[in-house]
């Protein structure tokens, strides 16, 4: 097993969720849950690092359209790959955010543009709690993590920050990690990927000089207000996170017990 400070050049915000304190003071086992962005830009050295982690199962939260447009994931060995698309490409908010990232003319999205990209991101986070594709995908991912044959489990979307970030929130909360620690892991994306944001913004404004970086940056970052929007939606619809796990995602007591037995020291 690699040490706690491993990193992937081609996936700068990748990290092991091990070490966080969960239920009954038991820590999340190192090398069992790994969150990353898409893996198509890994270097050969990155692959050697990932080979030491030896993921048994890779959960890909991207839609087929996203996978088709991206470099193919580079994976060590032959892990089980499970596609659980968490995206509604017809939802106007997703269409708007995609237009922002691609530097398209936003004239067709006047109402969303007036509300701004932070508002669009908050709506996406609310959707991740209640959207049918999100409920199905996140619920299935939690059940996979509770099965010993799928461990170590690596999960990713495209940028490894929103869908991947919320799945990390779900898994860590199910394991009994407190909200402060969960939030700190979520916000680490900005620290780990900050230099990448600068490169992406430069490329986007070079392609479309009229693009205001203030419009694009909220899509590239994670922000406390995004996570707050998801938590508020959990409370509004389910009353508590425990009820969301049980009634929303279908994580029953047996699955929760198996998750904690296999992922906590």
PDB file of C-alpha atoms in Angstrom:
ATOM      1  CA  UNK A   1       0.000   0.000   0.000  1.00  0.00           C
ATOM      2  CA  UNK A   2       1.247   3.480  -0.797  1.00  0.00           C
ATOM      3  CA  UNK A   3       1.672   6.042   1.946  1.00  0.00           C
ATOM      4  CA  UNK A   4      -0.840   8.733   2.895  1.00  0.00           C
ATOM      5  CA  UNK A   5       0.814  11.471   0.840  1.00  0.00           C
ATOM      6  CA  UNK A   6       0.588   9.862  -2.586  1.00  0.00           C
ATOM      7  CA  UNK A   7      -0.564  12.032  -5.450  1.00  0.00           C
ATOM      8  CA  UNK A   8      -1.432  11.675  -9.120  1.00  0.00           C
ATOM      9  CA  UNK A   9      -0.041  14.292 -11.493  1.00  0.00           C
ATOM     10  CA  UNK A  10      -2.833  13.683 -13.984  1.00  0.00           C
ATOM     11  CA  UNK A  11      -5.514  13.768 -11.293  1.00  0.00           C
ATOM     12  CA  UNK A  12      -4.368  16.410  -8.804  1.00  0.00           C
ATOM     13  CA  UNK A  13      -7.426  16.289  -6.543  1.00  0.00           C
ATOM     14  CA  UNK A  14      -7.345  12.488  -6.113  1.00  0.00           C
ATOM     15  CA  UNK A  15      -7.229  11.324  -2.516  1.00  0.00           C
ATOM     16  CA  UNK A  16      -7.756   8.474  -0.094  1.00  0.00           C
ATOM     17  CA  UNK A  17     -10.616   9.001   2.377  1.00  0.00           C
ATOM     18  CA  UNK A  18      -8.868   6.862   4.975  1.00  0.00           C
ATOM     19  CA  UNK A  19      -7.988   8.196   8.410  1.00  0.00           C
ATOM     20  CA  UNK A  20     -11.126  10.218   9.108  1.00  0.00           C
ATOM     21  CA  UNK A  21     -12.820   9.363  12.399  1.00  0.00           C
ATOM     22  CA  UNK A  22     -16.170   7.656  12.018  1.00  0.00           C
ATOM     23  CA  UNK A  23     -18.702   5.861  14.212  1.00  0.00           C
ATOM     24  CA  UNK A  24     -17.600   4.848  17.722  1.00  0.00           C
ATOM     25  CA  UNK A  25     -14.255   6.577  17.212  1.00  0.00           C
ATOM     26  CA  UNK A  26     -13.226   4.060  14.549  1.00  0.00           C
ATOM     27  CA  UNK A  27     -11.255   5.473  11.650  1.00  0.00           C
ATOM     28  CA  UNK A  28     -11.998   4.959   7.977  1.00  0.00           C
ATOM     29  CA  UNK A  29      -9.595   2.295   6.721  1.00  0.00           C
ATOM     30  CA  UNK A  30      -6.801   3.613   4.514  1.00  0.00           C
ATOM     31  CA  UNK A  31      -6.762   2.489   0.907  1.00  0.00           C
ATOM     32  CA  UNK A  32     -10.398   1.398   0.815  1.00  0.00           C
ATOM     33  CA  UNK A  33     -12.212   4.454  -0.555  1.00  0.00           C
ATOM     34  CA  UNK A  34     -10.454   6.584  -3.157  1.00  0.00           C
ATOM     35  CA  UNK A  35     -11.980   9.612  -4.895  1.00  0.00           C
ATOM     36  CA  UNK A  36     -10.558  10.994  -8.129  1.00  0.00           C
ATOM     37  CA  UNK A  37     -11.464  12.931 -11.254  1.00  0.00           C
ATOM     38  CA  UNK A  38     -11.642  11.078 -14.585  1.00  0.00           C
ATOM     39  CA  UNK A  39      -8.487   9.039 -15.153  1.00  0.00           C
ATOM     40  CA  UNK A  40      -7.814   9.649 -18.827  1.00  0.00           C
ATOM     41  CA  UNK A  41      -4.889  12.001 -18.182  1.00  0.00           C
ATOM     42  CA  UNK A  42      -2.873   9.808 -15.817  1.00  0.00           C
ATOM     43  CA  UNK A  43       0.845   9.574 -16.471  1.00  0.00           C
ATOM     44  CA  UNK A  44       2.732   6.279 -16.484  1.00  0.00           C
ATOM     45  CA  UNK A  45       4.029   7.123 -13.007  1.00  0.00           C
ATOM     46  CA  UNK A  46       0.457   7.780 -11.880  1.00  0.00           C
ATOM     47  CA  UNK A  47      -0.532   4.332 -13.088  1.00  0.00           C
ATOM     48  CA  UNK A  48       2.215   2.776 -10.998  1.00  0.00           C
ATOM     49  CA  UNK A  49       0.908   4.615  -7.916  1.00  0.00           C
ATOM     50  CA  UNK A  50      -2.641   3.522  -8.657  1.00  0.00           C
ATOM     51  CA  UNK A  51      -1.470  -0.057  -9.163  1.00  0.00           C
ATOM     52  CA  UNK A  52      -0.240  -0.074  -5.551  1.00  0.00           C
ATOM     53  CA  UNK A  53      -3.689   1.029  -4.402  1.00  0.00           C
ATOM     54  CA  UNK A  54      -5.076  -1.825  -6.541  1.00  0.00           C
ATOM     55  CA  UNK A  55      -8.733  -0.787  -6.876  1.00  0.00           C
ATOM     56  CA  UNK A  56     -11.044  -3.785  -7.223  1.00  0.00           C
ATOM     57  CA  UNK A  57     -13.963  -1.691  -8.460  1.00  0.00           C
ATOM     58  CA  UNK A  58     -14.153   1.654 -10.271  1.00  0.00           C
ATOM     59  CA  UNK A  59     -17.433   3.568 -10.149  1.00  0.00           C
ATOM     60  CA  UNK A  60     -17.785   6.043 -13.029  1.00  0.00           C
ATOM     61  CA  UNK A  61     -20.503   8.633 -12.414  1.00  0.00           C
ATOM     62  CA  UNK A  62     -20.275  10.155 -15.893  1.00  0.00           C
ATOM     63  CA  UNK A  63     -22.924   9.999 -18.588  1.00  0.00           C
ATOM     64  CA  UNK A  64     -22.056   8.205 -21.847  1.00  0.00           C
ATOM     65  CA  UNK A  65     -21.821  11.538 -23.660  1.00  0.00           C
ATOM     66  CA  UNK A  66     -19.148  12.718 -21.219  1.00  0.00           C
ATOM     67  CA  UNK A  67     -17.194   9.484 -21.528  1.00  0.00           C
ATOM     68  CA  UNK A  68     -17.249   9.670 -25.330  1.00  0.00           C
ATOM     69  CA  UNK A  69     -15.744  13.176 -25.322  1.00  0.00           C
ATOM     70  CA  UNK A  70     -12.955  12.437 -22.830  1.00  0.00           C
ATOM     71  CA  UNK A  71      -9.726  10.428 -23.058  1.00  0.00           C
ATOM     72  CA  UNK A  72     -10.321   6.828 -22.020  1.00  0.00           C
ATOM     73  CA  UNK A  73      -9.658   6.093 -18.354  1.00  0.00           C
ATOM     74  CA  UNK A  74      -6.257   4.575 -17.704  1.00  0.00           C
ATOM     75  CA  UNK A  75      -6.609   1.817 -15.133  1.00  0.00           C
ATOM     76  CA  UNK A  76      -4.117  -0.621 -13.608  1.00  0.00           C
ATOM     77  CA  UNK A  77      -4.995  -4.280 -13.837  1.00  0.00           C
ATOM     78  CA  UNK A  78      -8.575  -5.250 -14.622  1.00  0.00           C
ATOM     79  CA  UNK A  79     -10.829  -3.752 -11.953  1.00  0.00           C
ATOM     80  CA  UNK A  80     -14.573  -4.126 -12.227  1.00  0.00           C
ATOM     81  CA  UNK A  81     -15.882  -0.926 -13.857  1.00  0.00           C
ATOM     82  CA  UNK A  82     -19.442   0.113 -13.010  1.00  0.00           C
ATOM     83  CA  UNK A  83     -21.076   3.018 -14.837  1.00  0.00           C
ATOM     84  CA  UNK A  84     -23.658   4.813 -12.710  1.00  0.00           C
ATOM     85  CA  UNK A  85     -24.482   7.970 -14.686  1.00  0.00           C
ATOM     86  CA  UNK A  86     -25.507  10.862 -12.448  1.00  0.00           C
ATOM     87  CA  UNK A  87     -26.491  13.493 -14.992  1.00  0.00           C
ATOM     88  CA  UNK A  88     -29.618  14.781 -16.683  1.00  0.00           C
ATOM     89  CA  UNK A  89     -28.370  16.200 -20.014  1.00  0.00           C
ATOM     90  CA  UNK A  90     -31.838  17.618 -20.722  1.00  0.00           C
ATOM     91  CA  UNK A  91     -32.084  19.581 -17.478  1.00  0.00           C
ATOM     92  CA  UNK A  92     -31.726  23.298 -18.307  1.00  0.00           C
ATOM     93  CA  UNK A  93     -29.242  23.897 -15.489  1.00  0.00           C
ATOM     94  CA  UNK A  94     -26.906  21.182 -16.761  1.00  0.00           C
ATOM     95  CA  UNK A  95     -27.217  22.545 -20.288  1.00  0.00           C
ATOM     96  CA  UNK A  96     -26.371  26.039 -19.043  1.00  0.00           C
ATOM     97  CA  UNK A  97     -23.344  24.914 -17.022  1.00  0.00           C
ATOM     98  CA  UNK A  98     -22.084  22.898 -20.000  1.00  0.00           C
ATOM     99  CA  UNK A  99     -22.417  26.010 -22.174  1.00  0.00           C
ATOM    100  CA  UNK A 100     -20.351  27.985 -19.660  1.00  0.00           C
ATOM    101  CA  UNK A 101     -17.590  25.358 -19.611  1.00  0.00           C
ATOM    102  CA  UNK A 102     -17.504  25.121 -23.400  1.00  0.00           C
ATOM    103  CA  UNK A 103     -17.433  28.887 -23.821  1.00  0.00           C
ATOM    104  CA  UNK A 104     -20.668  28.961 -25.806  1.00  0.00           C
ATOM    105  CA  UNK A 105     -22.828  32.023 -26.276  1.00  0.00           C
ATOM    106  CA  UNK A 106     -25.026  32.295 -23.182  1.00  0.00           C
ATOM    107  CA  UNK A 107     -27.647  34.444 -24.880  1.00  0.00           C
ATOM    108  CA  UNK A 108     -30.086  31.531 -24.947  1.00  0.00           C
ATOM    109  CA  UNK A 109     -29.931  31.220 -21.160  1.00  0.00           C
ATOM    110  CA  UNK A 110     -30.951  34.723 -20.127  1.00  0.00           C
ATOM    111  CA  UNK A 111     -32.853  33.730 -16.992  1.00  0.00           C
ATOM    112  CA  UNK A 112     -30.167  31.373 -15.712  1.00  0.00           C
ATOM    113  CA  UNK A 113     -27.447  33.874 -16.628  1.00  0.00           C
ATOM    114  CA  UNK A 114     -29.220  36.559 -14.590  1.00  0.00           C
ATOM    115  CA  UNK A 115     -29.261  34.277 -11.556  1.00  0.00           C
ATOM    116  CA  UNK A 116     -25.599  33.481 -12.166  1.00  0.00           C
ATOM    117  CA  UNK A 117     -23.515  30.326 -12.142  1.00  0.00           C
ATOM    118  CA  UNK A 118     -23.375  30.040  -8.319  1.00  0.00           C
ATOM    119  CA  UNK A 119     -27.184  29.781  -8.337  1.00  0.00           C
ATOM    120  CA  UNK A 120     -27.003  27.163 -11.098  1.00  0.00           C
ATOM    121  CA  UNK A 121     -24.500  25.149  -9.064  1.00  0.00           C
ATOM    122  CA  UNK A 122     -26.743  25.286  -6.001  1.00  0.00           C
ATOM    123  CA  UNK A 123     -29.588  23.937  -8.122  1.00  0.00           C
ATOM    124  CA  UNK A 124     -27.384  21.086  -9.331  1.00  0.00           C
ATOM    125  CA  UNK A 125     -26.582  20.183  -5.724  1.00  0.00           C
ATOM    126  CA  UNK A 126     -30.272  20.144  -4.837  1.00  0.00           C
ATOM    127  CA  UNK A 127     -30.863  17.929  -7.873  1.00  0.00           C
ATOM    128  CA  UNK A 128     -28.162  15.529  -6.660  1.00  0.00           C
ATOM    129  CA  UNK A 129     -30.334  14.845  -3.617  1.00  0.00           C
ATOM    130  CA  UNK A 130     -33.646  14.302  -5.414  1.00  0.00           C
ATOM    131  CA  UNK A 131     -33.017  13.776  -9.153  1.00  0.00           C
ATOM    132  CA  UNK A 132     -33.977  10.241 -10.246  1.00  0.00           C
ATOM    133  CA  UNK A 133     -30.599   9.534 -11.862  1.00  0.00           C
ATOM    134  CA  UNK A 134     -28.794  10.832  -8.786  1.00  0.00           C
ATOM    135  CA  UNK A 135     -30.882   8.782  -6.351  1.00  0.00           C
ATOM    136  CA  UNK A 136     -30.323   5.621  -8.398  1.00  0.00           C
ATOM    137  CA  UNK A 137     -26.613   6.203  -8.946  1.00  0.00           C
ATOM    138  CA  UNK A 138     -25.617   7.228  -5.443  1.00  0.00           C
ATOM    139  CA  UNK A 139     -27.730   4.502  -3.852  1.00  0.00           C
ATOM    140  CA  UNK A 140     -26.141   1.839  -6.039  1.00  0.00           C
ATOM    141  CA  UNK A 141     -22.651   3.198  -5.298  1.00  0.00           C
ATOM    142  CA  UNK A 142     -23.168   2.938  -1.539  1.00  0.00           C
ATOM    143  CA  UNK A 143     -24.351  -0.649  -1.883  1.00  0.00           C
ATOM    144  CA  UNK A 144     -21.275  -1.483  -3.977  1.00  0.00           C
ATOM    145  CA  UNK A 145     -19.016  -0.030  -1.274  1.00  0.00           C
ATOM    146  CA  UNK A 146     -20.636  -2.348   1.280  1.00  0.00           C
ATOM    147  CA  UNK A 147     -19.546  -5.459  -0.641  1.00  0.00           C
ATOM    148  CA  UNK A 148     -16.088  -6.723   0.249  1.00  0.00           C
ATOM    149  CA  UNK A 149     -15.315  -7.891  -3.296  1.00  0.00           C
ATOM    150  CA  UNK A 150     -15.546  -4.270  -4.504  1.00  0.00           C
ATOM    151  CA  UNK A 151     -12.861  -2.978  -2.134  1.00  0.00           C
ATOM    152  CA  UNK A 152     -10.744  -0.991  -2.607  1.00  0.00           C
ATOM    153  CA  UNK A 153     -13.350   1.111  -4.392  1.00  0.00           C
ATOM    154  CA  UNK A 154     -12.379   4.088  -6.539  1.00  0.00           C
ATOM    155  CA  UNK A 155     -15.076   6.517  -7.660  1.00  0.00           C
ATOM    156  CA  UNK A 156     -14.983   9.466 -10.017  1.00  0.00           C
ATOM    157  CA  UNK A 157     -16.945  11.741 -12.329  1.00  0.00           C
ATOM    158  CA  UNK A 158     -15.322  14.241 -14.720  1.00  0.00           C
ATOM    159  CA  UNK A 159     -13.697  16.891 -12.523  1.00  0.00           C
ATOM    160  CA  UNK A 160     -13.954  14.840  -9.320  1.00  0.00           C
ATOM    161  CA  UNK A 161     -15.580  17.618  -7.317  1.00  0.00           C
ATOM    162  CA  UNK A 162     -19.405  17.729  -7.469  1.00  0.00           C
ATOM    163  CA  UNK A 163     -20.846  14.258  -8.089  1.00  0.00           C
ATOM    164  CA  UNK A 164     -17.707  12.669  -6.673  1.00  0.00           C
ATOM    165  CA  UNK A 165     -17.793  15.191  -3.827  1.00  0.00           C
ATOM    166  CA  UNK A 166     -21.401  14.399  -2.927  1.00  0.00           C
ATOM    167  CA  UNK A 167     -20.797  10.642  -3.064  1.00  0.00           C
ATOM    168  CA  UNK A 168     -17.876  11.162  -0.672  1.00  0.00           C
ATOM    169  CA  UNK A 169     -20.210  13.136   1.609  1.00  0.00           C
ATOM    170  CA  UNK A 170     -22.768  10.318   1.478  1.00  0.00           C
ATOM    171  CA  UNK A 171     -20.244   7.559   2.189  1.00  0.00           C
ATOM    172  CA  UNK A 172     -18.422   9.402   4.961  1.00  0.00           C
ATOM    173  CA  UNK A 173     -21.662  10.440   6.655  1.00  0.00           C
ATOM    174  CA  UNK A 174     -22.928   6.855   6.470  1.00  0.00           C
ATOM    175  CA  UNK A 175     -19.670   5.827   8.180  1.00  0.00           C
ATOM    176  CA  UNK A 176     -20.336   8.278  11.002  1.00  0.00           C
ATOM    177  CA  UNK A 177     -17.741  10.934  10.092  1.00  0.00           C
ATOM    178  CA  UNK A 178     -18.838  14.287  11.519  1.00  0.00           C
ATOM    179  CA  UNK A 179     -19.990  17.096   9.255  1.00  0.00           C
ATOM    180  CA  UNK A 180     -17.002  19.335   9.947  1.00  0.00           C
ATOM    181  CA  UNK A 181     -14.537  16.688   8.732  1.00  0.00           C
ATOM    182  CA  UNK A 182     -16.754  15.799   5.773  1.00  0.00           C
ATOM    183  CA  UNK A 183     -16.941  19.462   4.785  1.00  0.00           C
ATOM    184  CA  UNK A 184     -13.170  19.869   5.087  1.00  0.00           C
ATOM    185  CA  UNK A 185     -12.566  16.981   2.687  1.00  0.00           C
ATOM    186  CA  UNK A 186     -15.112  18.421   0.240  1.00  0.00           C
ATOM    187  CA  UNK A 187     -13.429  21.841   0.244  1.00  0.00           C
ATOM    188  CA  UNK A 188      -9.929  20.394  -0.263  1.00  0.00           C
ATOM    189  CA  UNK A 189     -10.664  20.309  -3.981  1.00  0.00           C
ATOM    190  CA  UNK A 190      -9.945  24.028  -4.304  1.00  0.00           C
ATOM    191  CA  UNK A 191      -6.580  23.651  -2.572  1.00  0.00           C
ATOM    192  CA  UNK A 192      -5.540  20.634  -4.625  1.00  0.00           C
ATOM    193  CA  UNK A 193      -6.841  21.827  -8.002  1.00  0.00           C
ATOM    194  CA  UNK A 194      -6.326  25.583  -7.701  1.00  0.00           C
ATOM    195  CA  UNK A 195      -3.493  25.700 -10.247  1.00  0.00           C
ATOM    196  CA  UNK A 196      -5.605  23.637 -12.639  1.00  0.00           C
ATOM    197  CA  UNK A 197      -8.427  26.177 -12.339  1.00  0.00           C
ATOM    198  CA  UNK A 198      -6.044  28.900 -13.487  1.00  0.00           C
ATOM    199  CA  UNK A 199      -4.989  26.862 -16.528  1.00  0.00           C
ATOM    200  CA  UNK A 200      -8.593  26.089 -17.448  1.00  0.00           C
ATOM    201  CA  UNK A 201      -9.680  29.706 -17.081  1.00  0.00           C
ATOM    202  CA  UNK A 202      -6.805  30.873 -19.258  1.00  0.00           C
ATOM    203  CA  UNK A 203      -7.716  28.342 -21.952  1.00  0.00           C
ATOM    204  CA  UNK A 204     -11.397  29.276 -21.818  1.00  0.00           C
ATOM    205  CA  UNK A 205     -10.769  33.014 -22.082  1.00  0.00           C
ATOM    206  CA  UNK A 206      -8.256  32.465 -24.872  1.00  0.00           C
ATOM    207  CA  UNK A 207     -10.917  30.595 -26.817  1.00  0.00           C
ATOM    208  CA  UNK A 208     -13.594  33.188 -26.031  1.00  0.00           C
ATOM    209  CA  UNK A 209     -11.974  36.500 -24.975  1.00  0.00           C
ATOM    210  CA  UNK A 210     -15.363  37.966 -24.075  1.00  0.00           C
ATOM    211  CA  UNK A 211     -15.965  35.290 -21.425  1.00  0.00           C
ATOM    212  CA  UNK A 212     -16.001  36.774 -17.932  1.00  0.00           C
ATOM    213  CA  UNK A 213     -13.859  34.568 -15.632  1.00  0.00           C
ATOM    214  CA  UNK A 214     -16.291  35.430 -12.829  1.00  0.00           C
ATOM    215  CA  UNK A 215     -18.943  33.463 -14.750  1.00  0.00           C
ATOM    216  CA  UNK A 216     -16.773  30.386 -15.241  1.00  0.00           C
ATOM    217  CA  UNK A 217     -14.916  30.176 -11.917  1.00  0.00           C
ATOM    218  CA  UNK A 218     -17.971  29.154  -9.826  1.00  0.00           C
ATOM    219  CA  UNK A 219     -18.346  26.100 -12.073  1.00  0.00           C
ATOM    220  CA  UNK A 220     -14.723  25.058 -11.558  1.00  0.00           C
ATOM    221  CA  UNK A 221     -14.674  25.484  -7.782  1.00  0.00           C
ATOM    222  CA  UNK A 222     -16.469  23.878  -4.895  1.00  0.00           C
ATOM    223  CA  UNK A 223     -18.041  26.282  -2.417  1.00  0.00           C
ATOM    224  CA  UNK A 224     -19.593  25.916   1.040  1.00  0.00           C
ATOM    225  CA  UNK A 225     -22.865  27.301  -0.309  1.00  0.00           C
ATOM    226  CA  UNK A 226     -23.137  24.419  -2.781  1.00  0.00           C
ATOM    227  CA  UNK A 227     -22.812  21.820  -0.061  1.00  0.00           C
ATOM    228  CA  UNK A 228     -25.199  23.813   2.120  1.00  0.00           C
ATOM    229  CA  UNK A 229     -27.796  23.676  -0.667  1.00  0.00           C
ATOM    230  CA  UNK A 230     -27.579  19.865  -0.756  1.00  0.00           C
ATOM    231  CA  UNK A 231     -27.774  19.563   3.024  1.00  0.00           C
ATOM    232  CA  UNK A 232     -30.801  21.876   3.076  1.00  0.00           C
ATOM    233  CA  UNK A 233     -32.492  19.758   0.404  1.00  0.00           C
ATOM    234  CA  UNK A 234     -31.842  16.626   2.453  1.00  0.00           C
ATOM    235  CA  UNK A 235     -33.520  18.252   5.455  1.00  0.00           C
ATOM    236  CA  UNK A 236     -36.405  19.632   3.392  1.00  0.00           C
ATOM    237  CA  UNK A 237     -37.259  16.335   1.730  1.00  0.00           C
ATOM    238  CA  UNK A 238     -36.210  13.755   4.312  1.00  0.00           C
ATOM    239  CA  UNK A 239     -35.786  15.579   7.617  1.00  0.00           C
ATOM    240  CA  UNK A 240     -32.393  14.045   8.388  1.00  0.00           C
ATOM    241  CA  UNK A 241     -29.392  12.506   6.648  1.00  0.00           C
ATOM    242  CA  UNK A 242     -30.207   9.139   8.147  1.00  0.00           C
ATOM    243  CA  UNK A 243     -33.673   9.241   6.593  1.00  0.00           C
ATOM    244  CA  UNK A 244     -32.149  10.319   3.261  1.00  0.00           C
ATOM    245  CA  UNK A 245     -29.851   7.293   3.321  1.00  0.00           C
ATOM    246  CA  UNK A 246     -32.700   4.949   4.234  1.00  0.00           C
ATOM    247  CA  UNK A 247     -35.696   6.327   2.358  1.00  0.00           C
ATOM    248  CA  UNK A 248     -33.974   8.242  -0.439  1.00  0.00           C
ATOM    249  CA  UNK A 249     -31.052   6.010  -1.364  1.00  0.00           C
ATOM    250  CA  UNK A 250     -32.422   2.701  -0.086  1.00  0.00           C
ATOM    251  CA  UNK A 251     -29.524   2.036   2.271  1.00  0.00           C
ATOM    252  CA  UNK A 252     -31.044  -0.350   4.800  1.00  0.00           C
ATOM    253  CA  UNK A 253     -29.681  -1.219   8.237  1.00  0.00           C
ATOM    254  CA  UNK A 254     -27.900  -4.342   6.961  1.00  0.00           C
ATOM    255  CA  UNK A 255     -26.097  -2.373   4.239  1.00  0.00           C
ATOM    256  CA  UNK A 256     -25.123   0.337   6.701  1.00  0.00           C
ATOM    257  CA  UNK A 257     -23.767  -2.249   9.139  1.00  0.00           C
ATOM    258  CA  UNK A 258     -21.785  -3.970   6.361  1.00  0.00           C
ATOM    259  CA  UNK A 259     -20.397  -0.627   5.197  1.00  0.00           C
ATOM    260  CA  UNK A 260     -19.120   0.184   8.667  1.00  0.00           C
ATOM    261  CA  UNK A 261     -17.773  -3.295   9.295  1.00  0.00           C
ATOM    262  CA  UNK A 262     -15.742  -3.299   6.092  1.00  0.00           C
ATOM    263  CA  UNK A 263     -14.622   0.320   5.983  1.00  0.00           C
ATOM    264  CA  UNK A 264     -13.958   1.233   9.622  1.00  0.00           C
ATOM    265  CA  UNK A 265     -10.965   0.001  11.598  1.00  0.00           C
TER     266      UNK A 265
END
